[in-house]
Each structure stands twice: as C-alpha cells, then as structure tokens.
Short mmCIF file of C-alpha atoms in Angstrom, two decimals:
data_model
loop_
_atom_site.label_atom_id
_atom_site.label_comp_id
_atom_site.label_asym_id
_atom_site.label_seq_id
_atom_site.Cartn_x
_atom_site.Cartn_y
_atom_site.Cartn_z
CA UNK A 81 16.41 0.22 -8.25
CA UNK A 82 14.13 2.49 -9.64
CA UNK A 83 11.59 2.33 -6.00
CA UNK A 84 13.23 4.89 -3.88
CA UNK A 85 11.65 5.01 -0.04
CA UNK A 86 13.44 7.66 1.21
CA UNK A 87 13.70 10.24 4.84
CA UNK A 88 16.39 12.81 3.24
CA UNK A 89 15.09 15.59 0.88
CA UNK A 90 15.90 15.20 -2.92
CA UNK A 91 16.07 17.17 -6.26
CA UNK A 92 13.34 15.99 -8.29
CA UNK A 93 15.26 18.14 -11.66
CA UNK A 94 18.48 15.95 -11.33
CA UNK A 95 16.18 12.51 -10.59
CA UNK A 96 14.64 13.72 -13.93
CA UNK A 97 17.79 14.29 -16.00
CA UNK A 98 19.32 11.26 -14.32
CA UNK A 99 16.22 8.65 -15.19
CA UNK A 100 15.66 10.65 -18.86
CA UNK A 101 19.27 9.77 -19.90
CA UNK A 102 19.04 6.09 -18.70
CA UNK A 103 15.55 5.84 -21.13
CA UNK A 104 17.04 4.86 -24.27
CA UNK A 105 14.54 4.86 -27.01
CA UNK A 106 12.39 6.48 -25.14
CA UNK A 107 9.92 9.01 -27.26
CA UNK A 108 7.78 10.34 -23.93
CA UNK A 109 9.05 11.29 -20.31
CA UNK A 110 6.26 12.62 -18.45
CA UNK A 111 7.10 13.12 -14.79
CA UNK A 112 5.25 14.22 -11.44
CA UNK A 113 5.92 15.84 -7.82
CA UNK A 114 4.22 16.21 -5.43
CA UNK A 115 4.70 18.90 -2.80
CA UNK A 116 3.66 19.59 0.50
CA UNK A 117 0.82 22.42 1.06
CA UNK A 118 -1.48 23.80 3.53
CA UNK A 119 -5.09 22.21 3.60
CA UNK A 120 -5.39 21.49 7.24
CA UNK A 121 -7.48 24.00 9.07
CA UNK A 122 -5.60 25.96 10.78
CA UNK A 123 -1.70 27.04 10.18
CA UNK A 124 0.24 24.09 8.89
CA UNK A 125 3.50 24.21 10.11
CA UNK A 126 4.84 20.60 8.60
CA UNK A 127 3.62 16.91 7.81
CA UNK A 128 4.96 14.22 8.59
CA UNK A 129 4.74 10.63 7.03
CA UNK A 130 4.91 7.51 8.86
CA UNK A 131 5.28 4.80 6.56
CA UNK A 132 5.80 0.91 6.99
CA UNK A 133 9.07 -0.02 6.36
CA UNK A 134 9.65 -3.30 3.87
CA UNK A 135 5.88 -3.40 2.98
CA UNK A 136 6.30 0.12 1.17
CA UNK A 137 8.68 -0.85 -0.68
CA UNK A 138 7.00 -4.25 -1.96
CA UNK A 139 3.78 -2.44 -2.37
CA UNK A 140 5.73 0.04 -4.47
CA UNK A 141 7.83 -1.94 -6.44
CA UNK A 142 4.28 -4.26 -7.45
CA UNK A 143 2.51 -1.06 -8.74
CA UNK A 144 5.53 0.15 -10.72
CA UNK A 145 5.71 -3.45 -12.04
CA UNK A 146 2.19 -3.88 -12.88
CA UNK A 147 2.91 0.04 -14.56
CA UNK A 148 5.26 -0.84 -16.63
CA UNK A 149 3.64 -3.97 -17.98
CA UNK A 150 0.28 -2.03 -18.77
CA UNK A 151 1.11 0.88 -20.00
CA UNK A 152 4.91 -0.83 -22.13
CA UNK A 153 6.97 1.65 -20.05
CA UNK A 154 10.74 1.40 -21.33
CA UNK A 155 11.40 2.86 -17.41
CA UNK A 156 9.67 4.06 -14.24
CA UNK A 157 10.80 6.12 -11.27
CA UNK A 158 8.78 6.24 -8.32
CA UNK A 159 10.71 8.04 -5.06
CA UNK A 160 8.76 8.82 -1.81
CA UNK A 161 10.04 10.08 1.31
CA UNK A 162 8.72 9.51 4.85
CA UNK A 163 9.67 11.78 8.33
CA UNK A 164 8.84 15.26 8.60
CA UNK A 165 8.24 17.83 5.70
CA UNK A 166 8.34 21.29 5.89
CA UNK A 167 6.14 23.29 3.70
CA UNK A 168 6.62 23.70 0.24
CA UNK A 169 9.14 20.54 0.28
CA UNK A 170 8.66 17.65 -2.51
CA UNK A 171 6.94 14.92 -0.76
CA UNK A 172 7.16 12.39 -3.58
CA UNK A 173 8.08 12.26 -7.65
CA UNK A 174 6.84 9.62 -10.19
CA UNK A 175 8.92 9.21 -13.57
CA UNK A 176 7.42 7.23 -16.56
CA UNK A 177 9.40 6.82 -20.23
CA UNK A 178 7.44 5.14 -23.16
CA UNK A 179 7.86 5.55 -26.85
CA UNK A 180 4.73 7.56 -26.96
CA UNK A 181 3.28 10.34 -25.41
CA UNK A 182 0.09 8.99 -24.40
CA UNK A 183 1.37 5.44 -22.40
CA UNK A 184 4.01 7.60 -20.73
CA UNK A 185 0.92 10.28 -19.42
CA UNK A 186 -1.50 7.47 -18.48
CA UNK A 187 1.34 5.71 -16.23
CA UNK A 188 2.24 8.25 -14.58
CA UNK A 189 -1.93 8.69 -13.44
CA UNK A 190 -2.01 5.07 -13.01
CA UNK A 191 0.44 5.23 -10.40
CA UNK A 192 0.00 7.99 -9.01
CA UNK A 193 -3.73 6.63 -8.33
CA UNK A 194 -1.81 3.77 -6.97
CA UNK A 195 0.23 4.96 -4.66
CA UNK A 196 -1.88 7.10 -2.61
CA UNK A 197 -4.18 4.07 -1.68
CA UNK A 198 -2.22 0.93 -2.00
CA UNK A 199 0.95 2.28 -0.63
CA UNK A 200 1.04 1.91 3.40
CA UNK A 201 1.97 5.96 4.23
CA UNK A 202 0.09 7.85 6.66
CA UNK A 203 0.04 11.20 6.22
CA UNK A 204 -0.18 13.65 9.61
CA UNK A 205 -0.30 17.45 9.19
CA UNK A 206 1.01 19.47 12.41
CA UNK A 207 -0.76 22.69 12.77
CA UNK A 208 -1.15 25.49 15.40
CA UNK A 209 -3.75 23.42 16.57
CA UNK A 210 -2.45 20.85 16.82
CA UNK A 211 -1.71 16.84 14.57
CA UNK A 212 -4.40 15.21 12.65
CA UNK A 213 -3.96 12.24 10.49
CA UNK A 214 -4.90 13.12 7.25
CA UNK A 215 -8.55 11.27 6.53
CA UNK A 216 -8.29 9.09 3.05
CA UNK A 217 -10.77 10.21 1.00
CA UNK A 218 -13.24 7.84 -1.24
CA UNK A 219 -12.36 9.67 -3.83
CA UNK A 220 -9.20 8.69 -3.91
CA UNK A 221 -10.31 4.84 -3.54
CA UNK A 222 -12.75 5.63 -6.17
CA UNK A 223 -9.92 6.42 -8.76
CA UNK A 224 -8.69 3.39 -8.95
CA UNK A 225 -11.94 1.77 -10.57
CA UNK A 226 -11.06 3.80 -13.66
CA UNK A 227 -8.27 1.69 -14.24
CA UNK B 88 2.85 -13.73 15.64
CA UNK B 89 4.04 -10.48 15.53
CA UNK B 90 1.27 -7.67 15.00
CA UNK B 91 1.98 -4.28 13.77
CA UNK B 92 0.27 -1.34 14.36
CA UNK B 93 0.39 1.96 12.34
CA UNK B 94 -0.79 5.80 12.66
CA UNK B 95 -3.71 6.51 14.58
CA UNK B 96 -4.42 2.75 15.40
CA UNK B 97 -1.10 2.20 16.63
CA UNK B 98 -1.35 5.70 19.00
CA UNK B 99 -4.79 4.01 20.29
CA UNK B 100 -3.55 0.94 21.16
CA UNK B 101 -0.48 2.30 22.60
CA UNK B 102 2.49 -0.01 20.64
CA UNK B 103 3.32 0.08 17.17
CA UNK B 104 4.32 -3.73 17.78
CA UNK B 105 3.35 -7.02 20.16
CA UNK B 106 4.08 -10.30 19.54
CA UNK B 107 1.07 -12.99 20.31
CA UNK B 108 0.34 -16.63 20.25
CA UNK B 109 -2.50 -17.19 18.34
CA UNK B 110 -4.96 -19.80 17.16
CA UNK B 111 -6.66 -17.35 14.53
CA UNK B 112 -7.93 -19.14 10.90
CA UNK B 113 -8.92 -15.89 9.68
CA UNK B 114 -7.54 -11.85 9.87
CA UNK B 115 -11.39 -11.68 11.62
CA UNK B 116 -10.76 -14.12 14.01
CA UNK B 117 -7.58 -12.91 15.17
CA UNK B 118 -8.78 -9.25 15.26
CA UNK B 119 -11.54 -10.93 17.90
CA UNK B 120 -8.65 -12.20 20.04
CA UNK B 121 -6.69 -9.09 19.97
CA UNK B 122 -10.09 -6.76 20.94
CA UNK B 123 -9.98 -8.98 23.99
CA UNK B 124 -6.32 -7.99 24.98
CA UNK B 125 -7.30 -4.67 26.24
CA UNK B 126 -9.61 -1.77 26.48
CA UNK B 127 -7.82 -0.23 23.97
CA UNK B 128 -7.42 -3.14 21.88
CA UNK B 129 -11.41 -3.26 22.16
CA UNK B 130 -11.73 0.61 21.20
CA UNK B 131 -9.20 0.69 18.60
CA UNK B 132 -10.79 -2.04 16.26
CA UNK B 133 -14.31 -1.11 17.32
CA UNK B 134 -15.00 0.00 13.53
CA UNK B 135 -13.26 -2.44 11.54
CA UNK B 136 -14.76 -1.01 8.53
CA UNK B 137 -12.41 1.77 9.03
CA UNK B 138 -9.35 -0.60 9.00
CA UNK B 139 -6.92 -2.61 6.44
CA UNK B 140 -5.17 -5.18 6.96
CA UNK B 141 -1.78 -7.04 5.70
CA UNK B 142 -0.43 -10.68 6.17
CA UNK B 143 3.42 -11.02 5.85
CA UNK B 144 3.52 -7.33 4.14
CA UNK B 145 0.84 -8.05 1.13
CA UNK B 146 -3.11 -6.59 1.36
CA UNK B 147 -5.65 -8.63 2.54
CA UNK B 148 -9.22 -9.36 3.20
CA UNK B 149 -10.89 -9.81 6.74
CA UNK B 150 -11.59 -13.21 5.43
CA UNK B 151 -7.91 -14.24 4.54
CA UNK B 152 -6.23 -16.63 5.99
CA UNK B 153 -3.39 -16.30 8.95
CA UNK B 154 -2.57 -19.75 10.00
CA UNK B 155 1.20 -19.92 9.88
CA UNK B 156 1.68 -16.16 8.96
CA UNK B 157 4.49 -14.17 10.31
CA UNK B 158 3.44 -10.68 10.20
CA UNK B 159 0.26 -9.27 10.76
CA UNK B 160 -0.63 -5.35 10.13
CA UNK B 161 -3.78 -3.55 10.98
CA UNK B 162 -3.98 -0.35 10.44
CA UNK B 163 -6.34 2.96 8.54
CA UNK B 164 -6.55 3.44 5.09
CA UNK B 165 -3.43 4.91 3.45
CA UNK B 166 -2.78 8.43 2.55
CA UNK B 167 0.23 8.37 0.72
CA UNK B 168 1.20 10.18 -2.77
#
C-alpha cells in the first residue's frame, strides 16, 4: 500500500529510507512534507483535519495512480494524517522514484497540486480566538490547470 | 440514501450523517429536497456555488446523476495537502 491515511504521527526520514530502498532502479527520489505552521490570525495553537474516511483513500490512491502513469514513476508514497496537529508536526509527506530527475520532481508537484483540492480533508486551525476552517484558495484550484 | 455531511456544512446542518428516501434524478434535485428538510438545511446549501459534491465516494457535478446511488456527500471545497 503505498496510500497511507493516517491519525498517529510519523517519521517522514524512515518513510524515506524505507520507500528509497524498495525503488529498485530508481535514478531520482524526490520527496515532500508538509508541516503545520501559523497563518491564522491570531495565535495558532493546533489544526486539526477532518477528513472523509474511504473516499480519501480512493481519491488518493486515483491521483497516485494517474501519477505514476504520467510522469513513469517506478514508486510513489503519499501518507496524510487527519485529527489534531500540534505546531510544527508533519501534516503530510509525498514520495516519488523515477529513473530521472526531472519525472521524479514534476510528480511530486503534480500531486501535491492534487491532493490539496481533490482530496476530501478539511483543514481547521484553533487559535486564541477561536476555530476557523481554513478557506480553499483559487489558487490552489488554479494549479491544477497547469497540468 | 444516506447523505454525508462534512466541516463547516456538516456543523450548519447539525449531523455529519441522515439517511433519506429520495426521488432525486440529479445531485441538484436532491440538494432541492434536502433545503426543504430544515432551516438549516435551507441556510447551509444557500450558496451552492460554494459546495462539492460526491456520489458513492467519487466527484461529481450538480448535474450528475443519483438515481440508485448509495452515498451522497456535500460538502466545501477541500483543503488538504
């Protein structure tokens, strides 16, 4: 299974080492975290990340299949978690192995692009004010027309 | 049918879950009947343009079809990564 939807915290080094040694002939690992940091206004004090359980995990495993098809990935990793993060904790890592350098870079973007709009998490950041859901930006929708 | 709800749609409406009989052809026809289930049905999905929807777990259109679907899912755009 190389989808992990996940609550617990993880090590995004030993996911690394573990998914680079299972990449045989692979010429290009390029890998990506993402952590949790304070944009709200106000104090953020955590986030937390409701997800929708069995249609994350379709949604993901379609964009890391559709990844790995475009882009001739020998392997992709894609682990998010959902619950409550403290700040400063790794909310998510993508993995992507390819013989070159520049497939391997351009997956990772791809889903990375992906999975923040196509994926069904809602982010909500608890401040000293109070919890807002995070807004999605068009941006973010906007990124996926480059692919 | 069971409909599912999600972040700030599912705190407006109250339930992150219901299960309805439905005659709905289309996701818009069946948001129509739920907006008549309750105030807070009708304020929730007031500004559909701010909404997505999913039939039986995959992304759809307002215009896709329901008839005979198992799982519907409203709820705002995603914020993941």
């Amino acid at each position: 299974m190389a989808v992990h939807v996940r609550e617990d915290a993880f090590d995004p080094g030993a996911e690394l080492n573990a998914f680079s040694e299972g990449a045989e002939g692979a010429g290009a690992i390029v890998s990506f975290t993402g952590i949790t940091r304070d944009v709200a206004e106000g104090d953020l004090a955590a986030m937390e990340i409701e997800h929708y359980p069995g249609m994350t995990e379709r949604a993901l495993t379609d964009i890391r299949a559709q990844a790995m098809e475009r882009f001739e990935l020998i392997d992709a990793l894609v682990i998010h978690r959902h619950g409550r993060l403290e700040l400063g904790e790794t909310i998510m890592m993508v993995a992507t192995a390819a013989p070159h350098r520049r497939n391997a870079f351009e997956a990772a973007d791809f889903l990375m692009d992906y999975l923040k709009s196509r994926a069904p998490f809602w982010k909500r950041e608890i401040t000293s004010r109070g919890a807002d859901w995070v807004a999605a930006k068009d941006e973010d929708e906007d990124a996926l027309n480059r692919w | 049918m069971d409909i599912r709800y999600f972040a700030w749609l599912r705190e407006r409406i109250g339930t992150g879950h219901e299960t309805i009989e439905s005659n709905a052809e289309t996701v818009a026809d069946l948001i129509e009947e739920l907006k008549a289930r309750s105030e807070s049905h009708a304020f929730a999905f007031s500004d559909i343009a701010s909404l997505r929807a999913a039939v039986d777990q995959e992304l759809v259109a307002f215009d896709a079809p329901v008839l005979g679907a198992k799982e519907v899912a409203f709820f705002p755009p995603m914020t993941g990564g």
